[in-house]
Coordinates of C-alpha atoms and ligand atoms in Angstrom, one line a residue:
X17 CA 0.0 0.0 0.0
X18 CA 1.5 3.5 -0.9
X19 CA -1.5 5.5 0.5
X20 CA -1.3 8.9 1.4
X21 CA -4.0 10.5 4.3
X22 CA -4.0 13.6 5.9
X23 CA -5.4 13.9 9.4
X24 CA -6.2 17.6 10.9
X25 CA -6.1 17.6 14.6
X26 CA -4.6 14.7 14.5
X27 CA -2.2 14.2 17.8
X28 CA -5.4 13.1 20.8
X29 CA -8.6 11.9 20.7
X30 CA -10.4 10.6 17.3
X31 CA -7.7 11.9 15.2
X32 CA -4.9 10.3 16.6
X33 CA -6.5 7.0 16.6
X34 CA -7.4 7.7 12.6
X35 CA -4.2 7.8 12.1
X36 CA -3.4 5.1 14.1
X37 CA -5.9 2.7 12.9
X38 CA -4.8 3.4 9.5
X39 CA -1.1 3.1 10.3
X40 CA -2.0 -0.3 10.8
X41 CA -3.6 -0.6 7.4
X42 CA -0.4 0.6 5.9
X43 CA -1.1 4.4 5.0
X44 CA 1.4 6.8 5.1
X45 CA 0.2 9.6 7.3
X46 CA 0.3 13.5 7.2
X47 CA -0.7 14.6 10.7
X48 CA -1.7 18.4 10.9
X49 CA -1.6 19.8 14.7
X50 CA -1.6 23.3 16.1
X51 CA 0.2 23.4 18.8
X52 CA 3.6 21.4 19.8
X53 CA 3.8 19.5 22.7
X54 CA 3.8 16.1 24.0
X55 CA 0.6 14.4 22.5
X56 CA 2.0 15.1 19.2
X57 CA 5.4 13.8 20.0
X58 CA 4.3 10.4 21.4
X59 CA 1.6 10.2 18.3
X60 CA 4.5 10.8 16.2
X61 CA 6.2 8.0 17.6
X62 CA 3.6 5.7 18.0
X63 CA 2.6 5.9 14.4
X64 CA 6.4 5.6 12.8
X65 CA 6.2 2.4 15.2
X66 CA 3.9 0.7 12.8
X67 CA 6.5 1.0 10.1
X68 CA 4.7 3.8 8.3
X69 CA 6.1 7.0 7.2
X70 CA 4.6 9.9 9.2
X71 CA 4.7 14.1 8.0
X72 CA 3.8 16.1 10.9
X73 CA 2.6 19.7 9.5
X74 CA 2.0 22.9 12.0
X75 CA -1.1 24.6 11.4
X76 CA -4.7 26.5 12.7
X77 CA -6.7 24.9 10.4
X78 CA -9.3 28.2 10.5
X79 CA -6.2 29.9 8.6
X80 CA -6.8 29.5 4.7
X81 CA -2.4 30.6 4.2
X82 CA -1.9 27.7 7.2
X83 CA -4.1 25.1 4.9
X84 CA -2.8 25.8 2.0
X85 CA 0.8 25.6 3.1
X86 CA -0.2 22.1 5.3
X87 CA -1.4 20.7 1.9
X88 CA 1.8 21.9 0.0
X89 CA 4.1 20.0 2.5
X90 CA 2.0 17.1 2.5
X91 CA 2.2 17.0 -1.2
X92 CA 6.2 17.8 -1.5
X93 CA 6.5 14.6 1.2
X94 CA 4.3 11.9 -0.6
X95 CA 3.6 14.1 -4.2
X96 CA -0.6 12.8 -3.3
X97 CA -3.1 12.8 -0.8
X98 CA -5.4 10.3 -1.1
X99 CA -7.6 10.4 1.5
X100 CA -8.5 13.6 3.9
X101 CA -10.1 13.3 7.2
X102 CA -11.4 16.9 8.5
X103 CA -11.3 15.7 12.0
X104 CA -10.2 19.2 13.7
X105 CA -13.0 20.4 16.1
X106 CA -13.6 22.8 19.3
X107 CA -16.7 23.6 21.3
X108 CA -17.7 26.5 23.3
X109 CA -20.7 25.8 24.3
X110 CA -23.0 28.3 26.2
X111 CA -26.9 29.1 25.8
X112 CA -27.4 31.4 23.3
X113 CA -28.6 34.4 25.6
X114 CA -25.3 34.0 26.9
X115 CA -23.2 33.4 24.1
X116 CA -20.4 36.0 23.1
X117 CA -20.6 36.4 19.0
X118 CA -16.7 35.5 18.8
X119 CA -17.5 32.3 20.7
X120 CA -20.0 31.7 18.0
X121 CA -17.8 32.7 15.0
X122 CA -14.5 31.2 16.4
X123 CA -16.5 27.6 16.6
X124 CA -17.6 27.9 12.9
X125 CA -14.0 28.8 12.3
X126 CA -12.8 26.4 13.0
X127 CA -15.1 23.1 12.6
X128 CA -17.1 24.7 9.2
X129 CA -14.6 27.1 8.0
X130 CA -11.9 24.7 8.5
X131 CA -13.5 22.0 6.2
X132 CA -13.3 24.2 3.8
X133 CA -10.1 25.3 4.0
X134 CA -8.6 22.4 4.0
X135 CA -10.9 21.0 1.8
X136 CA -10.4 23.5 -0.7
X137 CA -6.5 23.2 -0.9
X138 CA -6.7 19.4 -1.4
X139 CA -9.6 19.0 -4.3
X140 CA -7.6 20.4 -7.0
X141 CA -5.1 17.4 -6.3
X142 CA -8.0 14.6 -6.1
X143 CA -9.4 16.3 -9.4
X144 CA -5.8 16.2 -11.4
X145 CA -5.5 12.1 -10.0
X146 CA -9.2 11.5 -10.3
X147 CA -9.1 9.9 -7.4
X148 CA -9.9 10.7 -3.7
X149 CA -11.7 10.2 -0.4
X150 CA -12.9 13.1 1.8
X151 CA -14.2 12.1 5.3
X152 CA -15.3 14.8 7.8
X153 CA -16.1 14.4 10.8
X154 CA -19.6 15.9 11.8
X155 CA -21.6 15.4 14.6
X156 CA -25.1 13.6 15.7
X157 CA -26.0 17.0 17.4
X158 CA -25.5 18.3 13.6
X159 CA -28.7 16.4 12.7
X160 CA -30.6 16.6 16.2
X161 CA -29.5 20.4 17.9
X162 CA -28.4 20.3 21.3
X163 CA -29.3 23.1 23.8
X164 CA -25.9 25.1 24.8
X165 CA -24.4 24.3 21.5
X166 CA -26.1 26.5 19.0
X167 CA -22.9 27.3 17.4
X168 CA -21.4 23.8 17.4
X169 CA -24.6 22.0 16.1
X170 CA -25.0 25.2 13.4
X171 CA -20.8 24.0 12.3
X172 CA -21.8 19.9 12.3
X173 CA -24.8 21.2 10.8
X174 CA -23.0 22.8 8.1
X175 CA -20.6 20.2 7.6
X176 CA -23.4 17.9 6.7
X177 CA -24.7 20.1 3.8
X178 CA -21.0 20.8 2.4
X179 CA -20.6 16.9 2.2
X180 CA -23.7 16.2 0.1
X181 CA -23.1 19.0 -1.6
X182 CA -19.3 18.3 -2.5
X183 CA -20.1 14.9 -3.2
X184 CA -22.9 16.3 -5.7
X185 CA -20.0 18.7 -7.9
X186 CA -16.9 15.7 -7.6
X187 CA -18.7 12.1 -8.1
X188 CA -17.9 12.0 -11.9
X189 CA -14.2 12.5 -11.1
X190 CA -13.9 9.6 -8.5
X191 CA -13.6 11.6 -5.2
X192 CA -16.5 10.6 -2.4
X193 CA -17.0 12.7 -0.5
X194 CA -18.9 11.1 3.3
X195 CA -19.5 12.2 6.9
X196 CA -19.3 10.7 10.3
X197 CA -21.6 11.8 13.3
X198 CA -20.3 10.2 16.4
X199 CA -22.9 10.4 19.7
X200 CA -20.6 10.5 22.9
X201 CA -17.1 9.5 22.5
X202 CA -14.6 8.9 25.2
X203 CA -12.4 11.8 24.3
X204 CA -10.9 15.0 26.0
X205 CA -14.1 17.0 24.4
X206 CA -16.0 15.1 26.6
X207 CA -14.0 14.5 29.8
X208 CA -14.8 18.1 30.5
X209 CA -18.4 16.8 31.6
X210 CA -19.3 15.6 35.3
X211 CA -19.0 11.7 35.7
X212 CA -22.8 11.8 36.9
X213 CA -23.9 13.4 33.4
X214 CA -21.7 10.9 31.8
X215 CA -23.5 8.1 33.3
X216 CA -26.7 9.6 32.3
X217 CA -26.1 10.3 28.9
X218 CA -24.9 6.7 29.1
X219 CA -28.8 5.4 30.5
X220 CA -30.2 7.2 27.2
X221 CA -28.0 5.0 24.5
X222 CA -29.6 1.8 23.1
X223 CA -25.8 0.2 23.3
X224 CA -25.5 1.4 27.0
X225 CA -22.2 2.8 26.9
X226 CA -19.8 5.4 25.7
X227 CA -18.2 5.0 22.2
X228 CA -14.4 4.4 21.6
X229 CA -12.5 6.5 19.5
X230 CA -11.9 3.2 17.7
X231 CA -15.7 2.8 17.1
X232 CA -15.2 6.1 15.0
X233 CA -11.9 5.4 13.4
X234 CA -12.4 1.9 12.1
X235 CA -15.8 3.3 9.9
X236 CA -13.4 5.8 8.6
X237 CA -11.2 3.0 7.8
X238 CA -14.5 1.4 6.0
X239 CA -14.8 4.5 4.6
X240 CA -11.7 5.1 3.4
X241 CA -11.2 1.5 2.0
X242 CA -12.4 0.2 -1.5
X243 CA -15.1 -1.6 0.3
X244 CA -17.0 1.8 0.2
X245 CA -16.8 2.4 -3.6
X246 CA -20.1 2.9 -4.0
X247 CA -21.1 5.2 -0.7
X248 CA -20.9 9.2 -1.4
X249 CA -22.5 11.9 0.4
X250 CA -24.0 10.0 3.2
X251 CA -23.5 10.6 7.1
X252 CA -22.9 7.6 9.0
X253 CA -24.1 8.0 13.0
X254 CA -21.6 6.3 15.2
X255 CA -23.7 6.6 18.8
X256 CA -24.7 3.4 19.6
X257 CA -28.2 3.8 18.6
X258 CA -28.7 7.3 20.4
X259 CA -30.4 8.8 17.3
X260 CA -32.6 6.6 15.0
Ligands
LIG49 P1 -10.2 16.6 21.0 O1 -10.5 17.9 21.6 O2 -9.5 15.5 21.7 O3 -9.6 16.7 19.5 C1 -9.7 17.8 18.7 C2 -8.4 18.1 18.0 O4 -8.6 19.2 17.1 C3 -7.3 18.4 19.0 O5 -6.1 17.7 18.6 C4 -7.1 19.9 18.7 O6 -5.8 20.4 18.9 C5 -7.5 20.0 17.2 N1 -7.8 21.4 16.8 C6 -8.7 22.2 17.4 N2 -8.7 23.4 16.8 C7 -7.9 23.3 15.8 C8 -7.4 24.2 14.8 N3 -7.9 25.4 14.7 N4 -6.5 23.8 13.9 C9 -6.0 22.5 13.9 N5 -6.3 21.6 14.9 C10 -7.3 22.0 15.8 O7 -11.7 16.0 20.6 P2 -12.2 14.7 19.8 O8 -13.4 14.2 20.5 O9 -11.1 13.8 19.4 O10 -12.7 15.5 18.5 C11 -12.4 15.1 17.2 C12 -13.5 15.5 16.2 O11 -14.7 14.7 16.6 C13 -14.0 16.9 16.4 O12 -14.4 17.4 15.1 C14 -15.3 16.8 17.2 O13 -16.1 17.9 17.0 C15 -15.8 15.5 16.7 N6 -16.8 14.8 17.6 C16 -16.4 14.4 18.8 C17 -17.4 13.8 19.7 C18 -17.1 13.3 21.0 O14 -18.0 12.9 21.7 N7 -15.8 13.3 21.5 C19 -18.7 13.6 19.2 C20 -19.0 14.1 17.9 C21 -18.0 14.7 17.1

């Protein structure tokens, strides 16, 4: 396998166990973070353990300059990307009667804005190889709201209608274009809540439990794979049956 993917906020979390799911599948990995510290160093490691090659590439993916120049070292490494997972996210949530408007804008920024940033700089490669996957990473509360996170479920939201969309404009060149929306995934996004609201949230799933960042990663391995050749603009949930 000579496979190329490209991971944005790739060193914790989902992410990093993207890219080490498909380490393990034999992908060479570009791994975008923003900040350097020791989650990125260990990830770095962990994935070059697998034998794979692995780029890591500075950069706020809200930054248009920063995505184009993530892509252009990704493609000076491998010379292709063939597979990009928009997996970079924040929240901030607050009740709207409460919520600042940078808190709102920052949050589209970076989860809406972001996609297409990155997205953007890496389509004109996929078009010129007529060949590509691009997987982003959505949300369930992108399809169902969520009270306190007007502005996150408005950038999941958004997310969801750039995929179909995208998928629409780039199907006759080969690229598919598909969408996760994980439920409640064990993940420092979600640690911030109280264990007690944990265990609640938990009581409401059919499967009774938190997901894994592997149950995420390993349907954007599906998804990524040639076992999904005939999938574009859908949204997979991964949530254990929350929303049905
Ligand atoms: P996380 O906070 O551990 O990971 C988010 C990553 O994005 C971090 O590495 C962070 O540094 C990076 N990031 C944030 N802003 C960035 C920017 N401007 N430029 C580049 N990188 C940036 O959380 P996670 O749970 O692993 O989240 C991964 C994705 O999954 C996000 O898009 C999130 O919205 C989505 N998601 C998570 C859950 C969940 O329950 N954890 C549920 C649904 C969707």
């Amino acid at each position: 396998m000579d496979k190329v993917v490209l991971i944005t906020g790739a060193t914790r979390g989902i992410g990093k166990q993207i890219a080490l799911t498909l380490a393990k599948e034999g992908y060479n990995i570009a791994l975008n973070f923003r900040t350097e510290n020791e989650d990125l160093t260990k990830t770095k490691e962990e994935i070059e353990s697998i034998g794979v090659q692995c780029l890591s590439v500075k950069g706020d993916v809200s930054n248009f300059e920063e995505c184009e120049n993530i892509v252009k070292q990704t493609i000076d490494k491998f010379g292709k990307i063939d597979v990009l997972v928009n997996n970079a996210g924040m929240t901030k949530d607050m009740l709207l009667m409460r919520m600042k408007k940078e808190d709102f804008e920052q949050v589209i920024d970076v989860n809406l804005v972001g996609t297409f940033n990155m997205t953007k700089n890496v389509i004109s490669h996929m078009l010129k190889a007529r060949n590509g996957r691009i997987i982003n990473i959505s949300s369930v509360v992108g399809i169902s709201g969520n009270a306190g996170q007007t502005n996150y479920s408005a950038s999941k939201a958004g997310i969801i209608g750039f995929t179909k969309s995208l998928a629409k404009e780039v199907a006759s060149r080969n690229i598919l274009v598909n969408a996760v929306a994980p439920g409640f995934i064990q993940t420092n996004m979600t640690d911030v809540l109280k264990e007690e609201v944990k265990e609640e949230i938990a009581k409401t799933i059919p499967l009774k439990r938190m997901g894994k960042p592997e149950d995420v990663a390993n349907v954007v391995k599906f998804l990524a794979s040639e076992d999904s050749s005939y999938i574009t603009g859908q949204v997979i949930n991964i949530d254990g049956g929350m929303l049905m």
